[in-house]
Amino acid sequence: MDIIQKLLEIEALLKRQHAFNKEILTLDEAANYLCLSKSALYKITSRKEIPFYNPGGKKIYFRRIDLENWVLESKSMSIDEIGEEIDSYLSRTQKSKL
């Protein structure tokens, strides 16, 4: 790995670390924070899938806590959790039939 590549990696790490300390993030910072491309983040905002702020209709801003909550809401259930949901549903429906 050459020095320039190493410096670029260090720069990316520093930018990401800087985003951890800010409460309000720009689109670039939010994309970096989420490890997404700017294009992917634009698509997510255009579909209104993630909370964002657009004062004056120009730049897009994000609250870091909103980004963290959005990531945590996107959780996929494990097989055990799915099994528990099924068991719970079946026990509720069987009780209502009795």
CSV table of C-alpha atoms in Angstrom, one decimal:
chain,number,residue,atom,x,y,z
A,1,MET,CA,0.0,0.0,0.0
A,2,ASP,CA,1.5,3.3,-1.0
A,3,ILE,CA,1.7,6.4,1.2
A,4,ILE,CA,-1.0,8.3,-0.7
A,5,GLN,CA,-3.5,5.5,-0.2
A,6,LYS,CA,-2.7,5.3,3.5
A,7,LEU,CA,-3.1,9.1,3.8
A,8,LEU,CA,-6.5,8.9,2.1
A,9,GLU,CA,-7.6,6.2,4.6
A,10,ILE,CA,-6.4,8.3,7.5
A,11,GLU,CA,-8.3,11.3,6.2
A,12,ALA,CA,-11.5,9.3,5.8
A,13,LEU,CA,-11.1,8.0,9.4
A,14,LEU,CA,-10.6,11.5,10.7
A,15,LYS,CA,-13.7,12.8,8.9
A,16,ARG,CA,-15.7,10.0,10.3
A,17,GLN,CA,-14.4,10.7,13.8
A,18,HIS,CA,-15.2,14.4,13.4
A,19,ALA,CA,-18.8,13.4,12.5
A,20,PHE,CA,-19.1,11.4,15.8
A,21,ASN,CA,-18.6,14.7,17.7
A,22,LYS,CA,-21.1,16.8,15.9
A,23,GLU,CA,-24.8,16.9,16.5
A,24,ILE,CA,-25.8,18.4,13.1
A,25,LEU,CA,-24.2,16.8,10.0
A,26,THR,CA,-24.1,17.9,6.3
A,27,LEU,CA,-25.0,15.5,3.6
A,28,ASP,CA,-21.3,14.7,3.0
A,29,GLU,CA,-20.7,14.1,6.7
A,30,ALA,CA,-23.9,12.0,7.1
A,31,ALA,CA,-22.9,9.8,4.1
A,32,ASN,CA,-19.5,9.3,5.5
A,33,TYR,CA,-20.9,8.6,9.0
A,34,LEU,CA,-23.3,6.0,7.6
A,35,CYS,CA,-20.6,4.6,5.1
A,36,LEU,CA,-23.0,5.4,2.2
A,37,SER,CA,-22.4,7.2,-1.0
A,38,LYS,CA,-23.9,10.7,-1.4
A,39,SER,CA,-26.0,9.3,-4.2
A,40,ALA,CA,-27.4,6.6,-2.0
A,41,LEU,CA,-28.2,9.0,0.8
A,42,TYR,CA,-29.9,11.4,-1.7
A,43,LYS,CA,-32.1,8.5,-2.9
A,44,ILE,CA,-33.0,7.6,0.7
A,45,THR,CA,-33.9,11.3,1.5
A,46,SER,CA,-36.0,11.6,-1.8
A,47,ARG,CA,-38.0,8.6,-0.7
A,48,LYS,CA,-38.4,10.2,2.8
A,49,GLU,CA,-37.0,7.1,4.4
A,50,ILE,CA,-34.7,9.0,6.8
A,51,PRO,CA,-35.3,12.2,8.8
A,52,PHE,CA,-33.6,15.2,7.4
A,53,TYR,CA,-33.7,19.0,7.5
A,54,ASN,CA,-33.8,21.3,4.5
A,55,PRO,CA,-33.8,24.9,5.7
A,56,GLY,CA,-34.3,27.3,2.8
A,57,GLY,CA,-34.6,24.4,0.4
A,58,LYS,CA,-30.9,24.2,-0.4
A,59,LYS,CA,-28.6,22.1,1.7
A,60,ILE,CA,-29.7,19.0,3.5
A,61,TYR,CA,-28.8,18.4,7.2
A,62,PHE,CA,-29.2,15.5,9.5
A,63,ARG,CA,-29.2,15.2,13.3
A,64,ARG,CA,-26.7,12.5,14.3
A,65,ILE,CA,-29.2,11.0,16.8
A,66,ASP,CA,-31.8,10.6,14.0
A,67,LEU,CA,-29.2,8.8,11.9
A,68,GLU,CA,-28.4,6.4,14.7
A,69,ASN,CA,-32.1,5.8,15.4
A,70,TRP,CA,-32.8,5.2,11.7
A,71,VAL,CA,-30.0,2.6,11.6
A,72,LEU,CA,-31.3,0.9,14.7
A,73,GLU,CA,-34.9,0.8,13.4
A,74,SER,CA,-33.7,-1.1,10.3
A,75,LYS,CA,-32.9,-4.2,12.5
A,76,SER,CA,-33.6,-7.6,10.9
A,77,MET,CA,-35.0,-10.1,13.3
A,78,SER,CA,-33.0,-13.3,14.1
A,79,ILE,CA,-34.5,-16.7,13.5
A,80,ASP,CA,-35.1,-17.0,17.3
A,81,GLU,CA,-37.0,-13.7,17.4
A,82,ILE,CA,-39.1,-14.8,14.4
A,83,GLY,CA,-39.9,-18.0,16.2
A,84,GLU,CA,-40.9,-16.1,19.3
A,85,GLU,CA,-43.2,-13.9,17.3
A,86,ILE,CA,-44.8,-16.9,15.7
A,87,ASP,CA,-45.3,-18.6,19.0
A,88,SER,CA,-46.8,-15.5,20.5
A,89,TYR,CA,-49.2,-15.0,17.6
A,90,LEU,CA,-50.3,-18.6,17.6
A,91,SER,CA,-51.0,-18.6,21.4
A,92,ARG,CA,-53.0,-15.4,21.0
A,93,THR,CA,-55.1,-16.7,18.1
A,94,GLN,CA,-55.7,-20.1,19.7
A,95,LYS,CA,-56.9,-18.4,22.9
A,96,SER,CA,-59.4,-16.3,20.9
A,97,LYS,CA,-60.8,-19.4,19.2
A,98,LEU,CA,-61.5,-21.1,22.6
